[in-house]
Coordinates of C-alpha atoms in Angstrom, one line a residue:
Chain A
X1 CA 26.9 -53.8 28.9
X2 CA 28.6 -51.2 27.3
X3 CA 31.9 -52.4 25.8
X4 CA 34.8 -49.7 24.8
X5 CA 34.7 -48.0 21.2
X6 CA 37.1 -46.7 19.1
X7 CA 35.5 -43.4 18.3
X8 CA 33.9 -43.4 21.8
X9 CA 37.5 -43.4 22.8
X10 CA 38.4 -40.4 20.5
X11 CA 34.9 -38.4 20.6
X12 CA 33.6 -39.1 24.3
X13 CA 31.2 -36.5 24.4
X14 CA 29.8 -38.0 20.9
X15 CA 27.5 -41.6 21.9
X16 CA 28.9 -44.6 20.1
X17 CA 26.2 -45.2 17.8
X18 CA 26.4 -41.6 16.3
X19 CA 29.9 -41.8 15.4
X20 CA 29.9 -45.0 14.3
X21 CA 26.8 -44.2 11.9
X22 CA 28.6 -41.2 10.5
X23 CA 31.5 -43.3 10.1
X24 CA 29.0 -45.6 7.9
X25 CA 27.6 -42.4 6.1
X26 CA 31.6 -41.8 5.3
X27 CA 32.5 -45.0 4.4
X28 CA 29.5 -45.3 1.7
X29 CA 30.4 -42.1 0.4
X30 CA 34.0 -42.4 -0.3
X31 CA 33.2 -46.3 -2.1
X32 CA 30.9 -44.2 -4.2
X33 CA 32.7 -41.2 -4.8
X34 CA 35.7 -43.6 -5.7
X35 CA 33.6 -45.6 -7.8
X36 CA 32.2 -42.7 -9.9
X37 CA 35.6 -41.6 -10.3
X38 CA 36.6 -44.5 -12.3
X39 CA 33.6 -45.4 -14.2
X40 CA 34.8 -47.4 -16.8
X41 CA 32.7 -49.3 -19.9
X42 CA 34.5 -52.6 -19.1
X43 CA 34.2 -53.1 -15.0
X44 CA 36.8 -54.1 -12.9
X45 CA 37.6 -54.8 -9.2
X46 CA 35.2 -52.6 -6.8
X47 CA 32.8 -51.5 -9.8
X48 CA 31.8 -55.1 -10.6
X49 CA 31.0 -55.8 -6.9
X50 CA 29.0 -52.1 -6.9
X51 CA 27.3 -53.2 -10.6
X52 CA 26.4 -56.2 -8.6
X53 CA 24.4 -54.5 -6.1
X54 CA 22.5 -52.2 -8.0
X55 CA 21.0 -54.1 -10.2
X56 CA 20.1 -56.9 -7.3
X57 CA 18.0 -54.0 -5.9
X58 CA 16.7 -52.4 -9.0
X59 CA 15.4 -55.8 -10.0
X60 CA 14.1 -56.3 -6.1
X61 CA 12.6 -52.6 -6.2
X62 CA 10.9 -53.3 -9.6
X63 CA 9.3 -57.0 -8.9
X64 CA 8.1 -55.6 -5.6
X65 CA 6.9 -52.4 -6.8
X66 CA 6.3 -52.5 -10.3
X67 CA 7.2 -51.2 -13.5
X68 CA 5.8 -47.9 -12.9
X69 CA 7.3 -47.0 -9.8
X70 CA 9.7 -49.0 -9.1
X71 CA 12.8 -46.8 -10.2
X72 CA 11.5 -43.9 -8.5
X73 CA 11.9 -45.6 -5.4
X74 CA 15.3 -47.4 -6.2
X75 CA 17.0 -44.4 -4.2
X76 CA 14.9 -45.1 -1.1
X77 CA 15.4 -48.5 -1.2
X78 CA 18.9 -48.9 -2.3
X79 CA 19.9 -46.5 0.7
X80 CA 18.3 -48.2 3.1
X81 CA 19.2 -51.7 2.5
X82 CA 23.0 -50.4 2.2
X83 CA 23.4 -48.1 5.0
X84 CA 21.7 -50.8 6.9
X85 CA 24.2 -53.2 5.6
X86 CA 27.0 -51.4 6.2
X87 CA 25.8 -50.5 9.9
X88 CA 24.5 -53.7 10.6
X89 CA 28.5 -55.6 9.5
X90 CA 30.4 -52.8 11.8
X91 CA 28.7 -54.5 14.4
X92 CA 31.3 -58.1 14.0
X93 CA 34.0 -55.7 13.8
X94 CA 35.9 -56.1 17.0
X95 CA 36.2 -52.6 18.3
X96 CA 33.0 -51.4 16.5
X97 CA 29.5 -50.6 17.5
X98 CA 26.4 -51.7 15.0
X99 CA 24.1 -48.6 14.9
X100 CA 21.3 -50.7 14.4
X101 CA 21.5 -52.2 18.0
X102 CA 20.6 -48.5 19.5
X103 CA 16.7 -48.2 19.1
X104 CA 17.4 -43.8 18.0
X105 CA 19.2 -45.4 14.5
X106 CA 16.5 -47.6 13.7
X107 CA 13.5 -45.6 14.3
X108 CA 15.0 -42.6 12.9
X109 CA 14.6 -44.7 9.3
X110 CA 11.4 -46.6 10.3
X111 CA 9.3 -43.6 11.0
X112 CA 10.4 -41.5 7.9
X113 CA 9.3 -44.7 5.5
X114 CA 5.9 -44.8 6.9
X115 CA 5.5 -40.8 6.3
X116 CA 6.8 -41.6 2.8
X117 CA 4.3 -44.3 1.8
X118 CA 1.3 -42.5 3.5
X119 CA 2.5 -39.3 1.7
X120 CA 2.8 -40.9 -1.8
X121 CA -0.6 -42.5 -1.0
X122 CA -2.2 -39.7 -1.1
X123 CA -0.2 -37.8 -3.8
X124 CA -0.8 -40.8 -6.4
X125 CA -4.6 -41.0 -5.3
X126 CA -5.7 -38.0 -3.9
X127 CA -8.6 -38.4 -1.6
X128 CA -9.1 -41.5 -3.1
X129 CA -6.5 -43.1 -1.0
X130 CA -8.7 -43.0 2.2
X131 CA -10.7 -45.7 0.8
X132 CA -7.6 -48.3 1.0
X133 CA -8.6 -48.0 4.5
X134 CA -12.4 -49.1 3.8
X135 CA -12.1 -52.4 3.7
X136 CA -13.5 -54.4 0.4
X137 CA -17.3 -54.3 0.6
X138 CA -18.4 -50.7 -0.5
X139 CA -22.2 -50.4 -0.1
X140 CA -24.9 -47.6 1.8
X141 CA -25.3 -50.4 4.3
X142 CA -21.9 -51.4 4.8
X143 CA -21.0 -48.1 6.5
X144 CA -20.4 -49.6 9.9
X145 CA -18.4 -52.1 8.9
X146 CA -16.5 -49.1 7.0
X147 CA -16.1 -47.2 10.3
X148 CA -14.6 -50.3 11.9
X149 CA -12.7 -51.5 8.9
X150 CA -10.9 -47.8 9.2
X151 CA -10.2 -47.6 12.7
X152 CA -8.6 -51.3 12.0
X153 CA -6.8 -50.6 8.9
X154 CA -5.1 -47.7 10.5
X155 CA -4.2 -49.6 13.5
X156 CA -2.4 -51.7 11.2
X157 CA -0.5 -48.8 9.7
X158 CA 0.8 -47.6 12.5
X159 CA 1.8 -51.2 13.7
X160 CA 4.3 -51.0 10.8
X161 CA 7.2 -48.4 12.0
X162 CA 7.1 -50.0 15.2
X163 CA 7.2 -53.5 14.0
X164 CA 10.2 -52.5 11.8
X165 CA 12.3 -50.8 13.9
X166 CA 12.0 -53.1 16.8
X167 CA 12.3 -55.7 14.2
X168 CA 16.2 -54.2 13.4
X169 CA 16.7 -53.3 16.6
X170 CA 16.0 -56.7 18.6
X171 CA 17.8 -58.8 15.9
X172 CA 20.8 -56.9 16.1
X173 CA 21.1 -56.4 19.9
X174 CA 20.2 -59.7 20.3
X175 CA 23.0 -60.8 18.6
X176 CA 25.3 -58.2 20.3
X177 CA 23.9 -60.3 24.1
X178 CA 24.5 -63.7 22.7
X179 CA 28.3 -62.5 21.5
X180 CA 28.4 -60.8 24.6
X181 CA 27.1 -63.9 27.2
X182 CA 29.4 -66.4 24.5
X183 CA 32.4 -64.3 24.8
X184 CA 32.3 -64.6 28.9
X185 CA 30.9 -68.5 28.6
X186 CA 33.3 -69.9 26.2
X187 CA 35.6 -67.3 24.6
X188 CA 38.1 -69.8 22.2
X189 CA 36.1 -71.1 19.6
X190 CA 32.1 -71.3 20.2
X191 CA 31.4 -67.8 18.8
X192 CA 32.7 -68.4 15.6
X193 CA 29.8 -70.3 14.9
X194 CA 27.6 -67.5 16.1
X195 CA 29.4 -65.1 14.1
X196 CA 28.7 -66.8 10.8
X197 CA 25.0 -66.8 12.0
X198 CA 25.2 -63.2 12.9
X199 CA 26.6 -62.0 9.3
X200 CA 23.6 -64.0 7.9
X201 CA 20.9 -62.3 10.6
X202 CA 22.9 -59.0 9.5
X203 CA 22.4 -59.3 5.5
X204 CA 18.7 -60.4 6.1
X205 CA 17.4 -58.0 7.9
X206 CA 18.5 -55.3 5.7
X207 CA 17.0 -57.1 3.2
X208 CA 14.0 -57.7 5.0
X209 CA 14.1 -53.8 6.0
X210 CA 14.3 -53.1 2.0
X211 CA 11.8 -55.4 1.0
X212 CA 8.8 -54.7 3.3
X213 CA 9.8 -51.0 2.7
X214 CA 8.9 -51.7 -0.5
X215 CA 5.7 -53.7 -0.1
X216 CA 4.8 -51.0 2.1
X217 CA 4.7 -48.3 -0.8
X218 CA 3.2 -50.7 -3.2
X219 CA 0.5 -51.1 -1.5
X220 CA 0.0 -47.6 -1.2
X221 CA 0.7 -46.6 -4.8
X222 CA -1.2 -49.6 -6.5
X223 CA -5.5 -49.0 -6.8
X224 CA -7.5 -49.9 -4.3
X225 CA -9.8 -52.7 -4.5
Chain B
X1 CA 53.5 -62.3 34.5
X2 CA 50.9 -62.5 31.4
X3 CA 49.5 -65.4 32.4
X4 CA 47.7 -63.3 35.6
X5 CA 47.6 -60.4 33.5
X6 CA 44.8 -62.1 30.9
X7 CA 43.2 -64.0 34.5
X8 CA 43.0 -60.4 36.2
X9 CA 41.5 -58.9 32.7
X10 CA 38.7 -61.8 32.7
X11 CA 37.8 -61.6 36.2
X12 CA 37.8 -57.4 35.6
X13 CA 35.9 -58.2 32.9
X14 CA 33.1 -60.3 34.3
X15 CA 32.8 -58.3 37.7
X16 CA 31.9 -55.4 35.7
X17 CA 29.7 -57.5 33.2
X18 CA 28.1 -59.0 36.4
X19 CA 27.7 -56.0 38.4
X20 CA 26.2 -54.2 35.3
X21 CA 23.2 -57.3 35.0
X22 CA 22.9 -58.1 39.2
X23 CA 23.3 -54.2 40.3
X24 CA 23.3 -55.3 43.7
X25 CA 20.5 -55.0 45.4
X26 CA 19.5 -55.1 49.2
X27 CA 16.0 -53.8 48.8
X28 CA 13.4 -56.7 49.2
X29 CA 10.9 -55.2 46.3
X30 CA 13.6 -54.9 44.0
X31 CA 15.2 -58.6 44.4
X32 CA 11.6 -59.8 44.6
X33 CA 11.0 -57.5 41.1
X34 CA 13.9 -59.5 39.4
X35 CA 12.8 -63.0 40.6
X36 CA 9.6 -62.6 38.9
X37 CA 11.1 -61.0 36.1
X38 CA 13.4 -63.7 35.7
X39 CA 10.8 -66.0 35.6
X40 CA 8.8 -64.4 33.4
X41 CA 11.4 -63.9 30.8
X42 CA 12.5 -67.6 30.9
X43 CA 8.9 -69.0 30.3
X44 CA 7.5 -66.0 28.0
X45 CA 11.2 -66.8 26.0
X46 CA 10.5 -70.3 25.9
X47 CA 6.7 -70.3 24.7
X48 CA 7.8 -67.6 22.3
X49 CA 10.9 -70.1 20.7
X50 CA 8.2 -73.2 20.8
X51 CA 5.7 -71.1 18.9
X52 CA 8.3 -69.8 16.2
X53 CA 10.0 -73.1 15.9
X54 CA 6.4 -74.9 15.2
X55 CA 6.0 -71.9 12.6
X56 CA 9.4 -72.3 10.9
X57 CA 8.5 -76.5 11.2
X58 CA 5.6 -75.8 9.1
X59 CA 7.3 -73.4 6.4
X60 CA 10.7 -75.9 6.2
X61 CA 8.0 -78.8 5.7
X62 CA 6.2 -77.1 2.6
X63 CA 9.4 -76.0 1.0
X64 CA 10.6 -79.7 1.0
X65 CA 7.5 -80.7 -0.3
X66 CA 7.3 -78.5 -2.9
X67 CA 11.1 -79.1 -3.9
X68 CA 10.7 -83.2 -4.0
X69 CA 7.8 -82.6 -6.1
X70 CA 9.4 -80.1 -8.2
X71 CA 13.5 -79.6 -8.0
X72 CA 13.6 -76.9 -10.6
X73 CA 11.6 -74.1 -8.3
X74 CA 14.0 -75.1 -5.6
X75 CA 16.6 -71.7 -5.5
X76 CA 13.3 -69.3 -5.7
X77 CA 11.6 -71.2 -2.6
X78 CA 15.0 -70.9 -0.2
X79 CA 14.4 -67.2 -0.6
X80 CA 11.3 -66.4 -0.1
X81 CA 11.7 -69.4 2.7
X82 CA 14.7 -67.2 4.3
X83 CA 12.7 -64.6 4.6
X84 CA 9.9 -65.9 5.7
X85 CA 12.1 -67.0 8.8
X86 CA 13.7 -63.8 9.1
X87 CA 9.8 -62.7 9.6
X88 CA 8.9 -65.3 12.1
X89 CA 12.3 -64.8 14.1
X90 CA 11.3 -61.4 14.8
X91 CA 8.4 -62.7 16.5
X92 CA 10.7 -63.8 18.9
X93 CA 12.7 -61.2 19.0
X94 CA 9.8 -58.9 20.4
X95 CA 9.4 -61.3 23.1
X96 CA 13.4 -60.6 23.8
X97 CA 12.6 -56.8 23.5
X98 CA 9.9 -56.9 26.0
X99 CA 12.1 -58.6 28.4
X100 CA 15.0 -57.1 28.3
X101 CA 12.7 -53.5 28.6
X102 CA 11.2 -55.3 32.0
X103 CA 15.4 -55.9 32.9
X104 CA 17.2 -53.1 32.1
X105 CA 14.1 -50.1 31.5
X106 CA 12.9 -51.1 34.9
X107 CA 9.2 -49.9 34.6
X108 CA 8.3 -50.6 37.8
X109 CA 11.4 -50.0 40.3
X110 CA 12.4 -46.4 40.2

């Protein structure tokens, strides 16, 4: 299952998918730090590609979210759907290991973004934000269908980390068996194919990560109905 | 020389691949465990792919719709329609999860 690694090579003790996400974290940091260090008012070269991004997410973050909220969670969002990016493309390196395809990477950032929208649920509304979970009738005699509408609703909620990190997980180790089967079926030319299709499953599903993130915290933040 | 060099690597290669997915067995249960297993995951994959192919049919058919009728809304539609297969896909893909947990995470053969 397991092929060799570079930096499973050089760290052995370290597993492959923690090197290779710090390697990620490093490899982000330096494209900022080197971008910052040559802000310029006229962009060229990596800055126009990095101006590019942002302000594809800021407009994604602020048609998902809103007007209101929607920069405040740019950070959030931006580093997911680029860290995810980023981990999700070292996995057509040959050589390299994809994070994502290790079920620790993906629920490490699934479970933290449903504490964040439940928390912000409740700092926006207050008490208040309990009755997203009521269901839309609101009425003395309704309470029973209140009770069940909660224990529902909150089944839902907890549906969602597991639905997104599986989600990640499955479509990128997936795509690791069906290199993996190609490579000993047909090894010359076949898996091209399958790699083009792999760097488009790769870009959407960070996407896809991003934008349900989002959706996920505008429903929390917007009033209940 | 190279020639058998690259043959050896392949064969090395698809022993330890092979050995890795058939860990040979000689216990009854266990072979009998990965028969039905096998089974399993080859009609649970294939309902799964019929069910999200009729889904994705359904979505590609209103996105060509809407496009002959209107060509103008056509770049906003493949998006949302992208991801909208992205979403069913993973449908799928939960089927795959599930069976390669009952392969590999053996739940039932210590």
């Amino acid at each position: 299952m397991e092929a060799p690694t570079f930096l499973h090579m050089i760290f052995p003790q370290v597993p492959a998918y923690v090197s290779y996400s710090w390697l990620a974290m490093g490899v982000i940091i330096g494209v900022a730090i080197a971008v910052k260090g040559s802000l310029k008012m006229v962009p060229a070269g990596i800055q126009n590609v990095v101006e590019i991004l942002i302000e594809f997410l800021r407009g994604q973050a602020l048609m998902s979210i809103g007007q209101h909220w929607g920069d405040k969670f740019l950070p959030l969002l931006g580093t997911l759907f680029i860290y995810i990016l980023v981990c999700n493309l070292f996995g057509l390196i040959p050589g390299f290991e994809s994070p994502t395809s290790n079920v620790n990477v993906t629920f490490s950032m699934a479970i933290p973004v449903f504490f964040i929208y439940q928390f912000m649920g409740f700092k926006v509304h207050g008490i208040r934000y309990l009755e997203h979970f009521l269901g839309p009738i609101r009425s003395i005699y309704a309470i029973p269908f209140m009770m069940f509408m909660f224990v529902v609703e909150w089944i839902t909620h907890l549906a969602r980390p597991l639905t997104l990190g599986v989600r990640l997980f499955g479509n990128m180790f997936g795509k690791h068996l069906l290199l993996m089967v190609l490579g000993i079926l047909a090894p010359l030319i076949v898996p091209v194919a399958f790699l083009c299709l792999g760097t488009l499953v790769s870009v959407l599903q960070a996407y896809v990560f991003m934008l349900l993130t989002a959706v996920y915290i505008a429903g929390s933040v917007e009033e209940s109905h | 020389m190279r020639k058998l060099f690259v043959v050896l690597l392949a064969a090395l290669v698809v022993v330890l691949t092979a050995s890795a997915v058939f860990a040979a067995e000689s216990d009854p249960a266990k072979l009998n465990y990965y028969g039905w297993a096998t089974a399993g995951a080859l009609i649970g994959l294939g309902a799964a792919a019929g069910g999200g192919g009729a889904g994705m049919g359904q979505g590609l058919r209103g996105i060509l719709e809407g496009s002959a009728r209107n060509p103008g809304v056509t770049g906003k539609l493949m998006t949302l329609f992208i991801v909208g297969l992205a979403l069913i896909e993973s449908l799928v893909i939960y089927v795959l999860v599930f069976v390669l947990i009952t392969f590999y995470a053996n739940p039932f053969v210590k």
